[in-house]
């Protein structure tokens, strides 16, 4: 077994989905620097540079020990000149001038602030930046620029920009389960996203809902949200009905292999009372705005029919980089298309069924990687 200080690059496979990547690793100062550069590249629309920096950071997260000498980078997959230079700078000076320059730039800080708002992506943030907007106050003075989602994002900015803790995610799960079971007994609610990978905090809470009888799950979300709304727990919601009509349509979706899935889903901001026992929905409307005795939390609900559940679970557990690498591996190494709905073989024109995540890894000829090791 390698000791912690030994790094054997030869044993590290090229795709993140072939590696075990734990939540806590040995190279945090390097990965933070590389992630900052990845993020900044994303703000400039440089998808290629974003992915290069992210791949390099991901490799370092999978190493069994810390990088202490730049020679240890030799032979590591996905490590280009630029990323190597950053690591070298950090090793020699404890700080990277390039990373510091980025972090202190008005452009980076403003883009980071704006994209942190619920409903604001890089394109919108960039447009606002070019219009000279810089702060939340600037945006509040221009409310006509905002859609309903962004407006809610700014209204609850303080709560939403603070971390959601695991115990809060668990509390929300109990509330969601209660509502789901009232609408559809026998349905299951699974915590996915970062919390399923073992994270103790996150930016939102992701749930995947299904029912053992195919078809029973259809149309669940509006009823569940209606119930939660009657309890005064919904601060914002946007529900999408599923946009596949039948199996043919679905096969088309899988064959497109896009990251965006077609499930019935709801992007919401829910109200989490601080002490659930002191909250009596029947006593009144319940709080509509955050106050000191509770907190607004971003919650995503996704509903999948049982036949696609394994694919949805794998797709929603992340990390985002792990997902990207799974799809890239499927395409480049196995000539198959993977997304949150299925796994498709274009040449054979067939979809491969899976009852569990393990089945999907097996179809792809990959060793099974547990959720806690998908923090790529
Ligand atoms: N996901 C994806 N592609 C998207 C959106 C989501 O692959 N465009 C998947 C991977 C994510 C998971 O869904 O890990 C949940 O998305 P989040 O943005 O909530 O990411 P995490 O839960 O991993 O992180 P956080 O702790 O910030 O919520
Ligand atoms: Mg999440």
CSV table of N, CA and C in Angstrom, one decimal, residues 16-125:
chain,number,residue,atom,x,y,z
A,16,UNK,N,-12.2,10.6,-14.1
A,16,UNK,CA,-12.6,10.7,-12.7
A,16,UNK,C,-13.6,9.6,-12.3
A,17,UNK,N,-14.3,9.1,-13.2
A,17,UNK,CA,-15.3,8.0,-12.9
A,17,UNK,C,-14.6,6.7,-12.7
A,18,UNK,N,-13.3,6.6,-12.9
A,18,UNK,CA,-12.5,5.4,-12.7
A,18,UNK,C,-11.7,5.5,-11.4
A,19,UNK,N,-11.9,6.6,-10.7
A,19,UNK,CA,-11.1,6.9,-9.5
A,19,UNK,C,-12.0,7.0,-8.3
A,20,UNK,N,-11.4,6.8,-7.1
A,20,UNK,CA,-12.1,7.0,-5.8
A,20,UNK,C,-11.7,8.4,-5.4
A,21,UNK,N,-12.7,9.3,-5.2
A,21,UNK,CA,-12.3,10.7,-4.8
A,21,UNK,C,-13.1,11.0,-3.5
A,22,UNK,N,-12.4,10.9,-2.4
A,22,UNK,CA,-13.1,11.2,-1.1
A,22,UNK,C,-13.4,12.7,-0.9
A,23,UNK,N,-14.2,13.0,0.0
A,23,UNK,CA,-14.6,14.4,0.3
A,23,UNK,C,-13.4,15.1,0.8
A,24,UNK,N,-12.7,14.5,1.8
A,24,UNK,CA,-11.5,15.2,2.4
A,24,UNK,C,-10.3,14.6,1.8
A,25,UNK,N,-9.4,15.4,1.3
A,25,UNK,CA,-8.2,15.0,0.6
A,25,UNK,C,-7.0,15.8,1.1
A,26,UNK,N,-5.8,15.6,0.4
A,26,UNK,CA,-4.6,16.0,1.0
A,26,UNK,C,-4.0,17.3,0.2
A,27,UNK,N,-4.8,17.8,-0.7
A,27,UNK,CA,-4.2,18.9,-1.5
A,27,UNK,C,-5.1,20.1,-1.7
A,28,UNK,N,-5.7,20.5,-0.6
A,28,UNK,CA,-6.7,21.5,-0.6
A,28,UNK,C,-6.2,22.9,-1.1
A,29,UNK,N,-5.0,23.3,-0.7
A,29,UNK,CA,-4.5,24.6,-1.2
A,29,UNK,C,-4.4,24.6,-2.7
A,30,UNK,N,-4.0,23.5,-3.3
A,30,UNK,CA,-3.8,23.5,-4.7
A,30,UNK,C,-5.2,23.4,-5.4
A,31,UNK,N,-6.1,22.6,-4.9
A,31,UNK,CA,-7.4,22.4,-5.6
A,31,UNK,C,-8.2,23.7,-5.5
A,32,UNK,N,-8.1,24.4,-4.4
A,32,UNK,CA,-8.8,25.7,-4.3
A,32,UNK,C,-8.3,26.7,-5.3
A,33,UNK,N,-7.0,26.8,-5.5
A,33,UNK,CA,-6.4,27.7,-6.5
A,33,UNK,C,-6.9,27.3,-7.9
A,34,UNK,N,-6.8,26.0,-8.2
A,34,UNK,CA,-7.2,25.6,-9.6
A,34,UNK,C,-8.7,25.8,-9.8
A,35,UNK,N,-9.5,25.5,-8.8
A,35,UNK,CA,-10.9,25.7,-8.9
A,35,UNK,C,-11.3,27.2,-9.1
A,36,UNK,N,-10.5,28.1,-8.5
A,36,UNK,CA,-10.7,29.5,-8.7
A,36,UNK,C,-10.5,29.9,-10.2
A,37,UNK,N,-9.4,29.3,-10.7
A,37,UNK,CA,-9.1,29.6,-12.1
A,37,UNK,C,-10.2,29.0,-13.0
A,38,UNK,N,-10.6,27.8,-12.7
A,38,UNK,CA,-11.7,27.1,-13.4
A,38,UNK,C,-13.0,28.0,-13.4
A,39,UNK,N,-13.3,28.5,-12.3
A,39,UNK,CA,-14.5,29.3,-12.1
A,39,UNK,C,-14.4,30.6,-12.9
A,40,UNK,N,-13.2,31.2,-12.8
A,40,UNK,CA,-12.9,32.5,-13.6
A,40,UNK,C,-13.0,32.2,-15.1
A,41,UNK,N,-12.5,31.1,-15.5
A,41,UNK,CA,-12.6,30.8,-17.0
A,41,UNK,C,-14.0,30.6,-17.4
A,42,UNK,N,-14.8,30.0,-16.5
A,42,UNK,CA,-16.3,29.8,-16.8
A,42,UNK,C,-16.9,31.2,-16.9
A,43,UNK,N,-16.6,32.1,-16.1
A,43,UNK,CA,-17.1,33.5,-16.2
A,43,UNK,C,-16.8,34.2,-17.5
A,44,UNK,N,-15.7,33.8,-18.1
A,44,UNK,CA,-15.4,34.4,-19.4
A,44,UNK,C,-15.9,33.5,-20.6
A,45,UNK,N,-16.6,32.5,-20.3
A,45,UNK,CA,-17.2,31.6,-21.3
A,45,UNK,C,-16.1,30.7,-21.9
A,46,UNK,N,-15.0,30.5,-21.2
A,46,UNK,CA,-13.9,29.6,-21.8
A,46,UNK,C,-14.1,28.2,-21.2
A,47,UNK,N,-15.0,27.5,-21.8
A,47,UNK,CA,-15.4,26.2,-21.4
A,47,UNK,C,-14.2,25.2,-21.3
A,48,UNK,N,-13.4,25.3,-22.4
A,48,UNK,CA,-12.2,24.4,-22.4
A,48,UNK,C,-11.2,24.6,-21.3
A,49,UNK,N,-10.9,25.9,-21.0
A,49,UNK,CA,-10.0,26.2,-19.8
A,49,UNK,C,-10.7,25.8,-18.5
A,50,UNK,N,-12.0,26.0,-18.4
A,50,UNK,CA,-12.7,25.6,-17.2
A,50,UNK,C,-12.5,24.1,-17.0
A,51,UNK,N,-12.7,23.3,-18.0
A,51,UNK,CA,-12.6,21.9,-17.8
A,51,UNK,C,-11.2,21.4,-17.6
A,52,UNK,N,-10.2,22.1,-18.2
A,52,UNK,CA,-8.8,21.7,-18.0
A,52,UNK,C,-8.4,21.9,-16.5
A,53,UNK,N,-8.7,23.1,-15.9
A,53,UNK,CA,-8.4,23.4,-14.5
A,53,UNK,C,-9.2,22.4,-13.6
A,54,UNK,N,-10.4,22.2,-13.9
A,54,UNK,CA,-11.3,21.3,-13.1
A,54,UNK,C,-10.7,19.9,-13.1
A,55,UNK,N,-10.3,19.4,-14.3
A,55,UNK,CA,-9.7,18.1,-14.3
A,55,UNK,C,-8.5,17.9,-13.5
A,56,UNK,N,-7.6,19.0,-13.6
A,56,UNK,CA,-6.4,18.9,-12.8
A,56,UNK,C,-6.7,18.9,-11.3
A,57,UNK,N,-7.6,19.8,-10.9
A,57,UNK,CA,-8.0,19.8,-9.5
A,57,UNK,C,-8.5,18.5,-9.0
A,58,UNK,N,-9.3,17.9,-9.9
A,58,UNK,CA,-9.9,16.6,-9.6
A,58,UNK,C,-8.9,15.5,-9.4
A,59,UNK,N,-7.9,15.5,-10.2
A,59,UNK,CA,-6.8,14.5,-10.1
A,59,UNK,C,-6.1,14.7,-8.7
A,60,UNK,N,-5.9,15.9,-8.3
A,60,UNK,CA,-5.2,16.1,-7.0
A,60,UNK,C,-6.1,15.6,-5.8
A,61,UNK,N,-7.4,15.8,-6.0
A,61,UNK,CA,-8.3,15.3,-4.9
A,61,UNK,C,-8.2,13.8,-4.8
A,62,UNK,N,-7.8,13.1,-5.8
A,62,UNK,CA,-7.8,11.6,-5.8
A,62,UNK,C,-6.5,11.0,-5.3
A,63,UNK,N,-5.5,11.9,-5.1
A,63,UNK,CA,-4.2,11.4,-4.7
A,63,UNK,C,-4.2,10.9,-3.3
A,64,UNK,N,-3.4,9.9,-3.0
A,64,UNK,CA,-3.4,9.3,-1.6
A,64,UNK,C,-2.6,10.2,-0.6
A,65,UNK,N,-1.9,11.2,-1.1
A,65,UNK,CA,-1.1,12.0,-0.2
A,65,UNK,C,-0.9,13.4,-0.8
A,66,UNK,N,-0.3,14.3,-0.1
A,66,UNK,CA,-0.1,15.7,-0.5
A,66,UNK,C,1.1,15.8,-1.6
A,67,UNK,N,0.9,16.7,-2.5
A,67,UNK,CA,2.0,17.1,-3.4
A,67,UNK,C,3.0,17.9,-2.6
A,68,UNK,N,4.3,17.5,-2.5
A,68,UNK,CA,5.2,18.3,-1.8
A,68,UNK,C,6.4,18.8,-2.7
A,69,UNK,N,6.4,18.2,-3.9
A,69,UNK,CA,7.4,18.6,-4.9
A,69,UNK,C,6.8,18.5,-6.3
A,70,UNK,N,7.2,19.5,-7.1
A,70,UNK,CA,6.6,19.6,-8.4
A,70,UNK,C,6.9,18.3,-9.3
A,71,UNK,N,7.9,17.6,-9.0
A,71,UNK,CA,8.3,16.4,-9.7
A,71,UNK,C,7.2,15.4,-9.6
A,72,UNK,N,6.4,15.4,-8.6
A,72,UNK,CA,5.3,14.5,-8.4
A,72,UNK,C,4.2,14.6,-9.4
A,73,UNK,N,4.2,15.8,-10.1
A,73,UNK,CA,3.1,16.0,-11.0
A,73,UNK,C,3.4,15.2,-12.3
A,74,UNK,N,4.7,14.9,-12.6
A,74,UNK,CA,5.0,14.2,-13.8
A,74,UNK,C,4.3,12.9,-13.9
A,75,UNK,N,3.7,12.7,-15.0
A,75,UNK,CA,2.9,11.5,-15.2
A,75,UNK,C,1.5,11.5,-14.8
A,76,UNK,N,1.1,12.5,-14.1
A,76,UNK,CA,-0.3,12.6,-13.6
A,76,UNK,C,-1.2,12.9,-14.9
A,77,UNK,N,-2.3,12.2,-15.0
A,77,UNK,CA,-3.2,12.5,-16.1
A,77,UNK,C,-3.8,13.9,-16.0
A,78,UNK,N,-4.2,14.5,-17.1
A,78,UNK,CA,-4.9,15.8,-17.1
A,78,UNK,C,-4.1,16.9,-16.6
A,79,UNK,N,-2.8,16.8,-16.4
A,79,UNK,CA,-2.1,17.9,-15.8
A,79,UNK,C,-1.3,18.7,-16.9
A,80,UNK,N,-1.8,19.8,-17.3
A,80,UNK,CA,-1.1,20.6,-18.3
A,80,UNK,C,-0.1,21.6,-17.7
A,81,UNK,N,0.6,22.3,-18.6
A,81,UNK,CA,1.6,23.3,-18.2
A,81,UNK,C,1.1,24.3,-17.2
A,82,UNK,N,-0.1,24.9,-17.6
A,82,UNK,CA,-0.6,26.0,-16.8
A,82,UNK,C,-0.9,25.5,-15.3
A,83,UNK,N,-1.6,24.4,-15.2
A,83,UNK,CA,-1.9,23.9,-13.9
A,83,UNK,C,-0.6,23.6,-13.1
A,84,UNK,N,0.4,23.0,-13.8
A,84,UNK,CA,1.6,22.6,-13.1
A,84,UNK,C,2.3,23.9,-12.6
A,85,UNK,N,2.3,25.0,-13.4
A,85,UNK,CA,2.9,26.2,-13.0
A,85,UNK,C,2.3,26.8,-11.8
A,86,UNK,N,1.0,26.7,-11.7
A,86,UNK,CA,0.2,27.2,-10.5
A,86,UNK,C,0.7,26.4,-9.3
A,87,UNK,N,0.7,25.1,-9.4
A,87,UNK,CA,1.1,24.2,-8.2
A,87,UNK,C,2.6,24.6,-7.8
A,88,UNK,N,3.4,24.7,-8.8
A,88,UNK,CA,4.8,25.1,-8.5
A,88,UNK,C,4.9,26.4,-7.8
A,89,UNK,N,4.2,27.4,-8.3
A,89,UNK,CA,4.2,28.7,-7.6
A,89,UNK,C,3.7,28.6,-6.2
A,90,UNK,N,2.7,27.8,-5.9
A,90,UNK,CA,2.2,27.6,-4.6
A,90,UNK,C,3.2,26.9,-3.7
A,91,UNK,N,3.9,25.9,-4.3
A,91,UNK,CA,4.9,25.2,-3.5
A,91,UNK,C,6.1,26.1,-3.1
A,92,UNK,N,6.5,27.0,-4.1
A,92,UNK,CA,7.6,27.8,-3.8
A,92,UNK,C,7.3,29.1,-3.0
A,93,UNK,N,6.1,29.7,-3.2
A,93,UNK,CA,5.8,31.0,-2.5
A,93,UNK,C,4.6,30.9,-1.6
A,94,UNK,N,3.9,29.8,-1.6
A,94,UNK,CA,2.8,29.7,-0.7
A,94,UNK,C,1.6,30.5,-1.3
A,95,UNK,N,1.8,31.1,-2.4
A,95,UNK,CA,0.7,31.9,-3.0
A,95,UNK,C,0.9,32.0,-4.5
A,96,UNK,N,-0.2,32.1,-5.2
A,96,UNK,CA,-0.1,32.2,-6.7
A,96,UNK,C,-0.5,33.6,-7.1
A,97,UNK,N,0.4,34.4,-7.8
A,97,UNK,CA,0.1,35.7,-8.1
A,97,UNK,C,-1.1,35.8,-9.1
A,98,UNK,N,-1.1,34.8,-10.0
A,98,UNK,CA,-2.2,34.8,-11.0
A,98,UNK,C,-3.6,34.6,-10.2
A,99,UNK,N,-3.6,33.6,-9.3
A,99,UNK,CA,-4.9,33.4,-8.6
A,99,UNK,C,-5.3,34.6,-7.8
A,100,UNK,N,-4.3,35.2,-7.1
A,100,UNK,CA,-4.6,36.4,-6.3
A,100,UNK,C,-5.1,37.5,-7.1
A,101,UNK,N,-4.5,37.7,-8.3
A,101,UNK,CA,-5.0,38.8,-9.2
A,101,UNK,C,-6.4,38.5,-9.6
A,102,UNK,N,-6.8,37.3,-10.0
A,102,UNK,CA,-8.1,37.0,-10.3
A,102,UNK,C,-9.1,37.2,-9.2
A,103,UNK,N,-8.7,36.8,-8.0
A,103,UNK,CA,-9.6,36.9,-6.8
A,103,UNK,C,-9.9,38.3,-6.5
A,104,UNK,N,-8.9,39.2,-6.7
A,104,UNK,CA,-9.1,40.6,-6.3
A,104,UNK,C,-9.7,41.4,-7.5
A,105,UNK,N,-9.9,40.8,-8.6
A,105,UNK,CA,-10.4,41.6,-9.7
A,105,UNK,C,-11.9,41.9,-9.5
A,106,UNK,N,-12.3,43.1,-10.0
A,106,UNK,CA,-13.7,43.5,-9.9
A,106,UNK,C,-14.6,42.6,-10.7
A,107,UNK,N,-14.0,42.2,-11.8
A,107,UNK,CA,-14.8,41.3,-12.7
A,107,UNK,C,-15.1,40.0,-12.0
A,108,UNK,N,-14.1,39.3,-11.4
A,108,UNK,CA,-14.3,38.0,-10.8
A,108,UNK,C,-15.3,38.2,-9.6
A,109,UNK,N,-15.0,39.2,-8.8
A,109,UNK,CA,-15.9,39.4,-7.6
A,109,UNK,C,-17.3,39.6,-8.0
A,110,UNK,N,-17.5,40.5,-9.0
A,110,UNK,CA,-18.9,40.8,-9.4
A,110,UNK,C,-19.6,39.6,-10.0
A,111,UNK,N,-18.9,38.8,-10.9
A,111,UNK,CA,-19.5,37.7,-11.5
A,111,UNK,C,-19.8,36.6,-10.5
A,112,UNK,N,-18.9,36.5,-9.5
A,112,UNK,CA,-19.2,35.5,-8.4
A,112,UNK,C,-20.4,35.9,-7.6
A,113,UNK,N,-20.5,37.2,-7.3
A,113,UNK,CA,-21.7,37.6,-6.5
A,113,UNK,C,-23.0,37.4,-7.3
A,114,UNK,N,-23.0,37.8,-8.6
A,114,UNK,CA,-24.2,37.7,-9.4
A,114,UNK,C,-24.6,36.3,-9.7
A,115,UNK,N,-23.6,35.4,-10.0
A,115,UNK,CA,-24.0,34.0,-10.3
A,115,UNK,C,-24.4,33.3,-9.1
A,116,UNK,N,-24.1,33.8,-7.9
A,116,UNK,CA,-24.6,33.2,-6.7
A,116,UNK,C,-26.1,33.4,-6.5
A,117,UNK,N,-26.6,34.4,-7.2
A,117,UNK,CA,-28.1,34.6,-7.0
A,117,UNK,C,-28.8,33.5,-7.7
A,118,UNK,N,-29.8,32.9,-7.0
A,118,UNK,CA,-30.7,31.9,-7.6
A,118,UNK,C,-31.3,32.4,-8.9
A,119,UNK,N,-31.2,31.7,-9.9
A,119,UNK,CA,-31.8,32.1,-11.2
A,119,UNK,C,-30.9,32.9,-12.1
A,120,UNK,N,-29.6,33.2,-11.7
A,120,UNK,CA,-28.7,34.0,-12.5
A,120,UNK,C,-27.5,33.1,-12.9
A,121,UNK,N,-27.4,33.0,-14.2
A,121,UNK,CA,-26.3,32.2,-14.8
A,121,UNK,C,-25.2,33.2,-15.3
A,122,UNK,N,-24.2,32.6,-15.9
A,122,UNK,CA,-23.0,33.4,-16.4
A,122,UNK,C,-23.5,34.4,-17.4
A,123,UNK,N,-24.4,34.0,-18.3
A,123,UNK,CA,-24.8,35.0,-19.4
A,123,UNK,C,-25.4,36.2,-18.8
A,124,UNK,N,-26.4,36.0,-17.9
A,124,UNK,CA,-27.1,37.2,-17.3
A,124,UNK,C,-26.1,38.0,-16.5
A,125,UNK,N,-25.3,37.3,-15.7
A,125,UNK,CA,-24.3,38.1,-14.8
A,125,UNK,C,-23.4,38.9,-15.7
